[in-house]
């Protein structure tokens, strides 16, 4: 399983994220243990309240577990993984909350522990927790027989498309896929060997090279969004400087933004608006199917829950009827038949619990498979097509930008050398009369 974790504060924001039913198709509160409250909000607020007696501002340890996409992973496997993590990080016995999310046909788990030791009134530290979690993650892949990600085998083959929450939000502002952004910038870097070729590759993809506010190399897209090249390329500043030269030679972010904010940006806004309308129109039937599927799946789970509760009550009543009361019950205790029946009832109760759990898991996995098929066969393919269309539009408008620069250079030469020089260059009209504007 891929494990991501962090120490954090913000109890309300965390509770809101865990129970977010808008971004997740199914949200299930699996466990709230070690708290007086039985709700997520109440539990996390308890952690916050206890932390007031300490100096700890990051009083929660938040973690997510994501299994491979095509694997059917039971709840017990998630619980076993969390037990191993608790032991490794010194969080055994700490209050915790476990929530399952389902989205795009995949299920993942979130767990939040209190970092506050209530007896000692101090925070439990987790030194080097990222390295420890990486070891646990690798072991989980081996234990379950899953194919190891390339990054576990060879660090040089680590997936370059990993991104942070900030990168997700940055991409969302311009309706782009953060995976596509990072991959695009890395492709530009891979096919260039000096500053000139890198700038050309960037501009063909709709990005401009600039000097960031912290004297770092950045790329600015046609929307004015700024991307740190050290983060996007997973390369160190010295490595980038070796190929591009000193960062001080580059224009500032503000200068490049002002340059971009002209004609190309206006065209982009217009064309992107038209493109988004077409994309939304294409996606509408699939999103309608997805919404209907999600609603039906929720109804099926609710119906199953109602059926299981009703069956459980009937079975409980039947088991209770096998225990005689009064003098007969007293006699049964004396001759031992009561204790035998009690053990039988306990065994049947446990078997019924495991049966119900297996039925729930079977339904969930069946629904996940249906949802995953819709995502992979239709929605993902359409998203990929839309990304390609956006990239093509940006590249075409970037070429327009290059034409504007060419026009400016020709106009300057015209003023310096006169009309004869223009004719010598193969133009039949003066440079200032050449129209490089596209037909819209």
GROMACS .gro file of C-alpha atoms in nm:
model
  440
    1UNK     CA    1   0.000   0.000   0.000
    2UNK     CA    2   0.110   0.355  -0.065
    3UNK     CA    3   0.128   0.534   0.271
    4UNK     CA    4   0.119   0.911   0.313
    5UNK     CA    5   0.131   1.073   0.656
    6UNK     CA    6   0.185   1.402   0.834
    7UNK     CA    7   0.173   1.563   1.176
    8UNK     CA    8  -0.091   1.832   1.177
    9UNK     CA    9  -0.333   2.049   1.366
   10UNK     CA   10  -0.670   2.181   1.249
   11UNK     CA   11  -0.927   1.946   1.402
   12UNK     CA   12  -1.228   2.102   1.228
   13UNK     CA   13  -1.065   2.101   0.885
   14UNK     CA   14  -0.954   1.741   0.932
   15UNK     CA   15  -1.303   1.628   1.036
   16UNK     CA   16  -1.454   1.809   0.737
   17UNK     CA   17  -1.208   1.638   0.502
   18UNK     CA   18  -1.271   1.292   0.646
   19UNK     CA   19  -1.649   1.320   0.609
   20UNK     CA   20  -1.644   1.493   0.271
   21UNK     CA   21  -1.927   1.333   0.075
   22UNK     CA   22  -1.893   1.570  -0.220
   23UNK     CA   23  -1.548   1.466  -0.340
   24UNK     CA   24  -1.596   1.103  -0.231
   25UNK     CA   25  -1.873   0.879  -0.359
   26UNK     CA   26  -1.888   0.671  -0.041
   27UNK     CA   27  -1.767   0.763   0.308
   28UNK     CA   28  -1.783   0.512   0.593
   29UNK     CA   29  -1.686   0.579   0.952
   30UNK     CA   30  -1.521   0.251   1.050
   31UNK     CA   31  -1.391   0.314   1.402
   32UNK     CA   32  -1.381   0.577   1.675
   33UNK     CA   33  -1.188   0.437   1.971
   34UNK     CA   34  -1.042   0.589   2.286
   35UNK     CA   35  -1.274   0.892   2.286
   36UNK     CA   36  -1.577   0.993   2.488
   37UNK     CA   37  -1.744   1.108   2.166
   38UNK     CA   38  -1.867   0.870   1.898
   39UNK     CA   39  -1.843   1.120   1.612
   40UNK     CA   40  -1.540   1.228   1.410
   41UNK     CA   41  -1.582   1.597   1.488
   42UNK     CA   42  -1.623   1.533   1.859
   43UNK     CA   43  -1.325   1.295   1.870
   44UNK     CA   44  -1.086   1.532   1.694
   45UNK     CA   45  -1.203   1.822   1.909
   46UNK     CA   46  -1.116   1.611   2.214
   47UNK     CA   47  -0.759   1.577   2.085
   48UNK     CA   48  -0.745   1.952   2.036
   49UNK     CA   49  -0.878   2.019   2.385
   50UNK     CA   50  -0.625   1.786   2.550
   51UNK     CA   51  -0.341   1.942   2.347
   52UNK     CA   52  -0.417   2.278   2.514
   53UNK     CA   53  -0.242   2.141   2.821
   54UNK     CA   54   0.078   2.106   2.615
   55UNK     CA   55   0.280   2.321   2.376
   56UNK     CA   56   0.207   2.090   2.084
   57UNK     CA   57   0.042   2.261   1.786
   58UNK     CA   58   0.047   1.956   1.556
   59UNK     CA   59  -0.147   1.728   1.789
   60UNK     CA   60  -0.273   1.475   1.530
   61UNK     CA   61  -0.092   1.215   1.323
   62UNK     CA   62  -0.286   1.176   0.998
   63UNK     CA   63  -0.224   0.886   0.760
   64UNK     CA   64  -0.376   0.744   0.441
   65UNK     CA   65  -0.347   0.391   0.301
   66UNK     CA   66  -0.397   0.337  -0.073
   67UNK     CA   67  -0.374  -0.020  -0.211
   68UNK     CA   68  -0.300  -0.096  -0.578
   69UNK     CA   69  -0.584  -0.001  -0.810
   70UNK     CA   70  -0.689  -0.347  -0.927
   71UNK     CA   71  -0.648  -0.533  -0.597
   72UNK     CA   72  -0.937  -0.643  -0.375
   73UNK     CA   73  -0.823  -0.558  -0.024
   74UNK     CA   74  -1.043  -0.660   0.273
   75UNK     CA   75  -1.095  -0.440   0.578
   76UNK     CA   76  -0.888  -0.681   0.787
   77UNK     CA   77  -0.583  -0.607   0.569
   78UNK     CA   78  -0.619  -0.234   0.635
   79UNK     CA   79  -0.655  -0.297   1.009
   80UNK     CA   80  -0.349  -0.522   1.012
   81UNK     CA   81  -0.145  -0.255   0.833
   82UNK     CA   82  -0.255   0.010   1.086
   83UNK     CA   83  -0.157  -0.220   1.374
   84UNK     CA   84   0.195  -0.253   1.227
   85UNK     CA   85   0.218   0.123   1.179
   86UNK     CA   86   0.108   0.192   1.538
   87UNK     CA   87   0.374  -0.042   1.673
   88UNK     CA   88   0.646   0.107   1.454
   89UNK     CA   89   0.564   0.469   1.539
   90UNK     CA   90   0.491   0.431   1.911
   91UNK     CA   91   0.118   0.504   1.876
   92UNK     CA   92  -0.012   0.181   2.032
   93UNK     CA   93  -0.312   0.241   2.257
   94UNK     CA   94  -0.356   0.600   2.137
   95UNK     CA   95  -0.710   0.717   2.054
   96UNK     CA   96  -0.778   0.691   1.683
   97UNK     CA   97  -1.038   0.740   1.410
   98UNK     CA   98  -1.059   0.526   1.094
   99UNK     CA   99  -1.258   0.628   0.786
  100UNK     CA  100  -1.292   0.459   0.446
  101UNK     CA  101  -1.331   0.663   0.127
  102UNK     CA  102  -1.431   0.540  -0.218
  103UNK     CA  103  -1.369   0.744  -0.529
  104UNK     CA  104  -1.316   0.661  -0.899
  105UNK     CA  105  -1.368   0.292  -0.826
  106UNK     CA  106  -1.095   0.275  -0.563
  107UNK     CA  107  -1.108   0.242  -0.185
  108UNK     CA  108  -0.856   0.390   0.055
  109UNK     CA  109  -0.843   0.437   0.432
  110UNK     CA  110  -0.766   0.736   0.654
  111UNK     CA  111  -0.654   0.704   1.014
  112UNK     CA  112  -0.599   0.989   1.259
  113UNK     CA  113  -0.429   0.930   1.595
  114UNK     CA  114  -0.391   1.159   1.892
  115UNK     CA  115  -0.022   1.240   1.944
  116UNK     CA  116  -0.089   1.352   2.300
  117UNK     CA  117  -0.001   1.111   2.580
  118UNK     CA  118  -0.284   1.196   2.824
  119UNK     CA  119  -0.095   1.053   3.125
  120UNK     CA  120   0.233   1.233   3.065
  121UNK     CA  121   0.065   1.534   2.899
  122UNK     CA  122   0.322   1.556   2.624
  123UNK     CA  123   0.332   1.480   2.253
  124UNK     CA  124   0.458   1.143   2.131
  125UNK     CA  125   0.733   1.205   1.877
  126UNK     CA  126   0.769   1.006   1.555
  127UNK     CA  127   1.131   1.055   1.441
  128UNK     CA  128   1.209   0.957   1.082
  129UNK     CA  129   0.848   0.844   1.035
  130UNK     CA  130   0.866   0.877   0.656
  131UNK     CA  131   1.150   0.627   0.630
  132UNK     CA  132   0.974   0.389   0.869
  133UNK     CA  133   0.650   0.410   0.674
  134UNK     CA  134   0.836   0.350   0.349
  135UNK     CA  135   0.974   0.024   0.494
  136UNK     CA  136   0.626  -0.083   0.610
  137UNK     CA  137   0.478   0.004   0.270
  138UNK     CA  138   0.737  -0.205   0.087
  139UNK     CA  139   0.679  -0.498   0.323
  140UNK     CA  140   0.303  -0.481   0.267
  141UNK     CA  141   0.357  -0.514  -0.107
  142UNK     CA  142   0.577  -0.818  -0.052
  143UNK     CA  143   0.341  -0.979   0.204
  144UNK     CA  144   0.037  -0.949  -0.025
  145UNK     CA  145   0.224  -1.051  -0.340
  146UNK     CA  146   0.154  -0.719  -0.516
  147UNK     CA  147   0.383  -0.585  -0.785
  148UNK     CA  148   0.628  -0.342  -0.630
  149UNK     CA  149   0.629   0.014  -0.765
  150UNK     CA  150   0.947   0.086  -0.961
  151UNK     CA  151   1.055   0.342  -0.702
  152UNK     CA  152   1.084   0.069  -0.438
  153UNK     CA  153   1.316  -0.134  -0.661
  154UNK     CA  154   1.528   0.151  -0.799
  155UNK     CA  155   1.505   0.506  -0.666
  156UNK     CA  156   1.607   0.643  -1.003
  157UNK     CA  157   1.283   0.498  -1.145
  158UNK     CA  158   1.064   0.664  -0.885
  159UNK     CA  159   0.735   0.786  -1.028
  160UNK     CA  160   0.793   1.147  -1.139
  161UNK     CA  161   0.422   1.225  -1.128
  162UNK     CA  162   0.387   1.249  -0.750
  163UNK     CA  163   0.241   1.581  -0.646
  164UNK     CA  164   0.142   1.765  -0.333
  165UNK     CA  165  -0.198   1.899  -0.227
  166UNK     CA  166  -0.078   2.251  -0.316
  167UNK     CA  167   0.001   2.132  -0.669
  168UNK     CA  168  -0.348   1.981  -0.695
  169UNK     CA  169  -0.502   2.314  -0.593
  170UNK     CA  170  -0.279   2.507  -0.830
  171UNK     CA  171  -0.385   2.284  -1.119
  172UNK     CA  172  -0.752   2.307  -1.020
  173UNK     CA  173  -0.742   2.687  -1.055
  174UNK     CA  174  -0.673   2.647  -1.426
  175UNK     CA  175  -0.869   2.326  -1.481
  176UNK     CA  176  -0.555   2.124  -1.554
  177UNK     CA  177  -0.432   1.784  -1.442
  178UNK     CA  178  -0.128   1.815  -1.210
  179UNK     CA  179   0.006   1.488  -1.350
  180UNK     CA  180   0.000   1.632  -1.700
  181UNK     CA  181   0.169   1.955  -1.584
  182UNK     CA  182   0.457   1.774  -1.415
  183UNK     CA  183   0.499   1.525  -1.701
  184UNK     CA  184   0.496   1.808  -1.957
  185UNK     CA  185   0.768   2.005  -1.780
  186UNK     CA  186   0.981   1.695  -1.735
  187UNK     CA  187   0.950   1.609  -2.104
  188UNK     CA  188   1.068   1.960  -2.194
  189UNK     CA  189   1.369   1.912  -1.967
  190UNK     CA  190   1.448   1.567  -2.108
  191UNK     CA  191   1.454   1.681  -2.471
  192UNK     CA  192   1.674   1.989  -2.414
  193UNK     CA  193   2.043   2.024  -2.349
  194UNK     CA  194   2.089   2.400  -2.295
  195UNK     CA  195   1.897   2.713  -2.199
  196UNK     CA  196   1.789   2.799  -2.553
  197UNK     CA  197   1.649   2.455  -2.635
  198UNK     CA  198   1.478   2.433  -2.293
  199UNK     CA  199   1.309   2.772  -2.337
  200UNK     CA  200   1.196   2.670  -2.684
  201UNK     CA  201   1.056   2.340  -2.556
  202UNK     CA  202   0.878   2.522  -2.272
  203UNK     CA  203   0.718   2.781  -2.500
  204UNK     CA  204   0.597   2.510  -2.737
  205UNK     CA  205   0.407   2.367  -2.438
  206UNK     CA  206   0.285   2.705  -2.315
  207UNK     CA  207   0.542   2.785  -2.041
  208UNK     CA  208   0.798   3.062  -1.994
  209UNK     CA  209   1.121   3.054  -1.795
  210UNK     CA  210   1.168   3.311  -1.518
  211UNK     CA  211   1.345   3.392  -1.192
  212UNK     CA  212   1.132   3.322  -0.886
  213UNK     CA  213   1.092   3.546  -0.582
  214UNK     CA  214   1.335   3.325  -0.387
  215UNK     CA  215   1.595   3.336  -0.667
  216UNK     CA  216   1.492   2.996  -0.792
  217UNK     CA  217   1.415   2.872  -1.143
  218UNK     CA  218   1.044   2.875  -1.221
  219UNK     CA  219   0.817   2.813  -1.518
  220UNK     CA  220   0.510   3.028  -1.575
  221UNK     CA  221   0.221   2.893  -1.776
  222UNK     CA  222  -0.009   3.084  -2.001
  223UNK     CA  223  -0.255   3.128  -1.710
  224UNK     CA  224   0.010   3.307  -1.501
  225UNK     CA  225   0.055   3.012  -1.261
  226UNK     CA  226   0.412   2.970  -1.131
  227UNK     CA  227   0.579   2.628  -1.099
  228UNK     CA  228   0.905   2.563  -0.916
  229UNK     CA  229   1.137   2.373  -1.150
  230UNK     CA  230   1.333   2.212  -0.866
  231UNK     CA  231   1.007   2.056  -0.747
  232UNK     CA  232   0.853   1.974  -1.082
  233UNK     CA  233   1.173   1.832  -1.233
  234UNK     CA  234   1.288   1.672  -0.905
  235UNK     CA  235   1.629   1.823  -0.979
  236UNK     CA  236   1.859   2.029  -0.757
  237UNK     CA  237   1.930   2.394  -0.826
  238UNK     CA  238   2.297   2.325  -0.906
  239UNK     CA  239   2.195   2.070  -1.169
  240UNK     CA  240   1.958   2.320  -1.331
  241UNK     CA  241   2.219   2.598  -1.317
  242UNK     CA  242   2.470   2.375  -1.493
  243UNK     CA  243   2.238   2.354  -1.794
  244UNK     CA  244   2.066   2.694  -1.786
  245UNK     CA  245   2.327   2.923  -1.631
  246UNK     CA  246   2.275   3.167  -1.344
  247UNK     CA  247   1.918   3.243  -1.245
  248UNK     CA  248   1.989   3.617  -1.220
  249UNK     CA  249   2.011   3.635  -1.599
  250UNK     CA  250   1.640   3.548  -1.628
  251UNK     CA  251   1.351   3.799  -1.620
  252UNK     CA  252   1.145   3.826  -1.303
  253UNK     CA  253   0.810   3.657  -1.255
  254UNK     CA  254   0.630   3.990  -1.271
  255UNK     CA  255   0.797   4.081  -1.601
  256UNK     CA  256   0.702   3.751  -1.763
  257UNK     CA  257   0.346   3.767  -1.626
  258UNK     CA  258   0.300   4.113  -1.775
  259UNK     CA  259   0.428   3.983  -2.107
  260UNK     CA  260   0.191   3.688  -2.104
  261UNK     CA  261  -0.112   3.889  -1.995
  262UNK     CA  262  -0.155   4.049  -2.336
  263UNK     CA  263  -0.318   3.925  -2.649
  264UNK     CA  264  -0.239   3.555  -2.605
  265UNK     CA  265  -0.402   3.544  -2.262
  266UNK     CA  266  -0.717   3.704  -2.396
  267UNK     CA  267  -0.734   3.456  -2.681
  268UNK     CA  268  -0.665   3.170  -2.443
  269UNK     CA  269  -0.944   3.277  -2.210
  270UNK     CA  270  -1.188   3.291  -2.499
  271UNK     CA  271  -1.081   2.964  -2.660
  272UNK     CA  272  -1.048   2.778  -2.331
  273UNK     CA  273  -1.401   2.886  -2.238
  274UNK     CA  274  -1.531   2.742  -2.564
  275UNK     CA  275  -1.328   2.425  -2.517
  276UNK     CA  276  -1.450   2.377  -2.158
  277UNK     CA  277  -1.811   2.409  -2.272
  278UNK     CA  278  -1.755   2.137  -2.532
  279UNK     CA  279  -1.579   1.916  -2.275
  280UNK     CA  280  -1.855   1.962  -2.018
  281UNK     CA  281  -2.111   1.871  -2.284
  282UNK     CA  282  -1.921   1.551  -2.366
  283UNK     CA  283  -1.877   1.460  -1.999
  284UNK     CA  284  -2.238   1.530  -1.898
  285UNK     CA  285  -2.383   1.186  -1.994
  286UNK     CA  286  -2.099   1.003  -1.818
  287UNK     CA  287  -2.130   1.215  -1.506
  288UNK     CA  288  -2.503   1.150  -1.507
  289UNK     CA  289  -2.435   0.775  -1.530
  290UNK     CA  290  -2.180   0.803  -1.249
  291UNK     CA  291  -2.423   0.991  -1.024
  292UNK     CA  292  -2.698   0.735  -1.090
  293UNK     CA  293  -2.457   0.450  -1.020
  294UNK     CA  294  -2.341   0.609  -0.693
  295UNK     CA  295  -2.701   0.665  -0.582
  296UNK     CA  296  -2.797   0.305  -0.663
  297UNK     CA  297  -2.492   0.171  -0.481
  298UNK     CA  298  -2.583   0.372  -0.172
  299UNK     CA  299  -2.938   0.237  -0.185
  300UNK     CA  300  -2.809  -0.120  -0.221
  301UNK     CA  301  -2.582  -0.078   0.082
  302UNK     CA  302  -2.863   0.075   0.286
  303UNK     CA  303  -3.096  -0.212   0.189
  304UNK     CA  304  -2.832  -0.466   0.284
  305UNK     CA  305  -2.778  -0.295   0.619
  306UNK     CA  306  -3.152  -0.300   0.693
  307UNK     CA  307  -3.177  -0.669   0.596
  308UNK     CA  308  -2.875  -0.767   0.805
  309UNK     CA  309  -3.001  -0.579   1.112
  310UNK     CA  310  -3.341  -0.745   1.084
  311UNK     CA  311  -3.184  -1.089   1.042
  312UNK     CA  312  -2.948  -1.026   1.332
  313UNK     CA  313  -3.236  -0.939   1.566
  314UNK     CA  314  -3.424  -1.258   1.470
  315UNK     CA  315  -3.114  -1.471   1.520
  316UNK     CA  316  -3.041  -1.304   1.854
  317UNK     CA  317  -3.397  -1.377   1.969
  318UNK     CA  318  -3.359  -1.741   1.861
  319UNK     CA  319  -3.030  -1.778   2.048
  320UNK     CA  320  -3.178  -1.615   2.357
  321UNK     CA  321  -3.475  -1.856   2.348
  322UNK     CA  322  -3.235  -2.147   2.387
  323UNK     CA  323  -3.134  -2.019   2.731
  324UNK     CA  324  -3.402  -2.130   2.978
  325UNK     CA  325  -3.499  -1.901   3.267
  326UNK     CA  326  -3.631  -1.948   3.617
  327UNK     CA  327  -3.583  -2.278   3.803
  328UNK     CA  328  -3.515  -2.457   3.474
  329UNK     CA  329  -3.239  -2.212   3.399
  330UNK     CA  330  -3.093  -2.263   3.747
  331UNK     CA  331  -3.100  -2.639   3.694
  332UNK     CA  332  -2.926  -2.597   3.356
  333UNK     CA  333  -2.646  -2.405   3.530
  334UNK     CA  334  -2.608  -2.676   3.788
  335UNK     CA  335  -2.590  -2.961   3.536
  336UNK     CA  336  -2.370  -2.762   3.294
  337UNK     CA  337  -2.606  -2.746   2.996
  338UNK     CA  338  -2.639  -2.366   3.035
  339UNK     CA  339  -2.265  -2.313   2.986
  340UNK     CA  340  -2.257  -2.543   2.685
  341UNK     CA  341  -2.544  -2.355   2.520
  342UNK     CA  342  -2.381  -2.024   2.604
  343UNK     CA  343  -2.061  -2.127   2.424
  344UNK     CA  344  -2.269  -2.243   2.126
  345UNK     CA  345  -2.446  -1.904   2.119
  346UNK     CA  346  -2.116  -1.714   2.136
  347UNK     CA  347  -1.975  -1.921   1.850
  348UNK     CA  348  -2.288  -1.867   1.639
  349UNK     CA  349  -2.282  -1.492   1.715
  350UNK     CA  350  -1.920  -1.465   1.598
  351UNK     CA  351  -1.996  -1.667   1.284
  352UNK     CA  352  -2.295  -1.443   1.208
  353UNK     CA  353  -2.075  -1.135   1.253
  354UNK     CA  354  -1.812  -1.272   1.011
  355UNK     CA  355  -2.088  -1.372   0.764
  356UNK     CA  356  -2.237  -1.022   0.765
  357UNK     CA  357  -1.893  -0.868   0.724
  358UNK     CA  358  -1.816  -1.097   0.429
  359UNK     CA  359  -2.149  -1.007   0.264
  360UNK     CA  360  -2.074  -0.635   0.302
  361UNK     CA  361  -1.725  -0.680   0.156
  362UNK     CA  362  -1.862  -0.881  -0.136
  363UNK     CA  363  -2.112  -0.607  -0.221
  364UNK     CA  364  -1.850  -0.332  -0.190
  365UNK     CA  365  -1.599  -0.511  -0.414
  366UNK     CA  366  -1.869  -0.580  -0.672
  367UNK     CA  367  -1.965  -0.213  -0.676
  368UNK     CA  368  -1.601  -0.102  -0.688
  369UNK     CA  369  -1.548  -0.318  -0.996
  370UNK     CA  370  -1.851  -0.165  -1.170
  371UNK     CA  371  -1.739   0.187  -1.082
  372UNK     CA  372  -1.380   0.118  -1.188
  373UNK     CA  373  -1.494  -0.010  -1.528
  374UNK     CA  374  -1.687   0.313  -1.587
  375UNK     CA  375  -1.386   0.520  -1.480
  376UNK     CA  376  -1.124   0.338  -1.687
  377UNK     CA  377  -1.322   0.260  -2.003
  378UNK     CA  378  -1.499   0.592  -2.043
  379UNK     CA  379  -1.426   0.879  -1.803
  380UNK     CA  380  -1.045   0.850  -1.797
  381UNK     CA  381  -1.027   0.817  -2.175
  382UNK     CA  382  -1.240   1.129  -2.218
  383UNK     CA  383  -1.029   1.322  -1.965
  384UNK     CA  384  -0.715   1.223  -2.155
  385UNK     CA  385  -0.867   1.342  -2.482
  386UNK     CA  386  -0.960   1.675  -2.320
  387UNK     CA  387  -0.608   1.722  -2.181
  388UNK     CA  388  -0.462   1.663  -2.526
  389UNK     CA  389  -0.699   1.919  -2.678
  390UNK     CA  390  -0.605   2.176  -2.412
  391UNK     CA  391  -0.234   2.111  -2.466
  392UNK     CA  392  -0.276   2.149  -2.842
  393UNK     CA  393  -0.459   2.478  -2.798
  394UNK     CA  394  -0.193   2.614  -2.562
  395UNK     CA  395   0.084   2.508  -2.801
  396UNK     CA  396  -0.088   2.676  -3.096
  397UNK     CA  397  -0.134   2.999  -2.902
  398UNK     CA  398   0.229   2.982  -2.793
  399UNK     CA  399   0.327   2.975  -3.158
  400UNK     CA  400   0.117   3.287  -3.202
  401UNK     CA  401   0.325   3.450  -2.928
  402UNK     CA  402   0.641   3.360  -3.115
  403UNK     CA  403   0.494   3.514  -3.432
  404UNK     CA  404   0.426   3.837  -3.242
  405UNK     CA  405   0.793   3.852  -3.139
  406UNK     CA  406   0.897   3.788  -3.500
  407UNK     CA  407   0.672   4.069  -3.613
  408UNK     CA  408   0.829   4.307  -3.365
  409UNK     CA  409   1.180   4.214  -3.476
  410UNK     CA  410   1.091   4.259  -3.845
  411UNK     CA  411   0.937   4.598  -3.769
  412UNK     CA  412   1.253   4.708  -3.592
  413UNK     CA  413   1.469   4.599  -3.886
  414UNK     CA  414   1.237   4.783  -4.120
  415UNK     CA  415   1.293   5.111  -3.938
  416UNK     CA  416   1.669   5.058  -3.932
  417UNK     CA  417   1.734   4.935  -4.286
  418UNK     CA  418   1.441   5.065  -4.487
  419UNK     CA  419   1.209   4.912  -4.740
  420UNK     CA  420   1.483   4.770  -4.964
  421UNK     CA  421   1.608   4.552  -4.683
  422UNK     CA  422   1.258   4.411  -4.644
  423UNK     CA  423   1.243   4.322  -5.013
  424UNK     CA  424   1.580   4.156  -4.987
  425UNK     CA  425   1.438   3.933  -4.716
  426UNK     CA  426   1.173   3.809  -4.957
  427UNK     CA  427   0.881   4.028  -4.843
  428UNK     CA  428   0.667   4.200  -5.110
  429UNK     CA  429   0.531   4.456  -4.864
  430UNK     CA  430   0.688   4.669  -4.594
  431UNK     CA  431   0.742   4.486  -4.265
  432UNK     CA  432   0.510   4.716  -4.077
  433UNK     CA  433   0.225   4.617  -4.311
  434UNK     CA  434   0.272   4.241  -4.264
  435UNK     CA  435  -0.020   4.096  -4.075
  436UNK     CA  436   0.070   3.809  -3.843
  437UNK     CA  437  -0.271   3.809  -3.673
  438UNK     CA  438  -0.461   3.478  -3.694
  439UNK     CA  439  -0.810   3.462  -3.833
  440UNK     CA  440  -1.053   3.418  -3.546
   0.00000   0.00000   0.00000
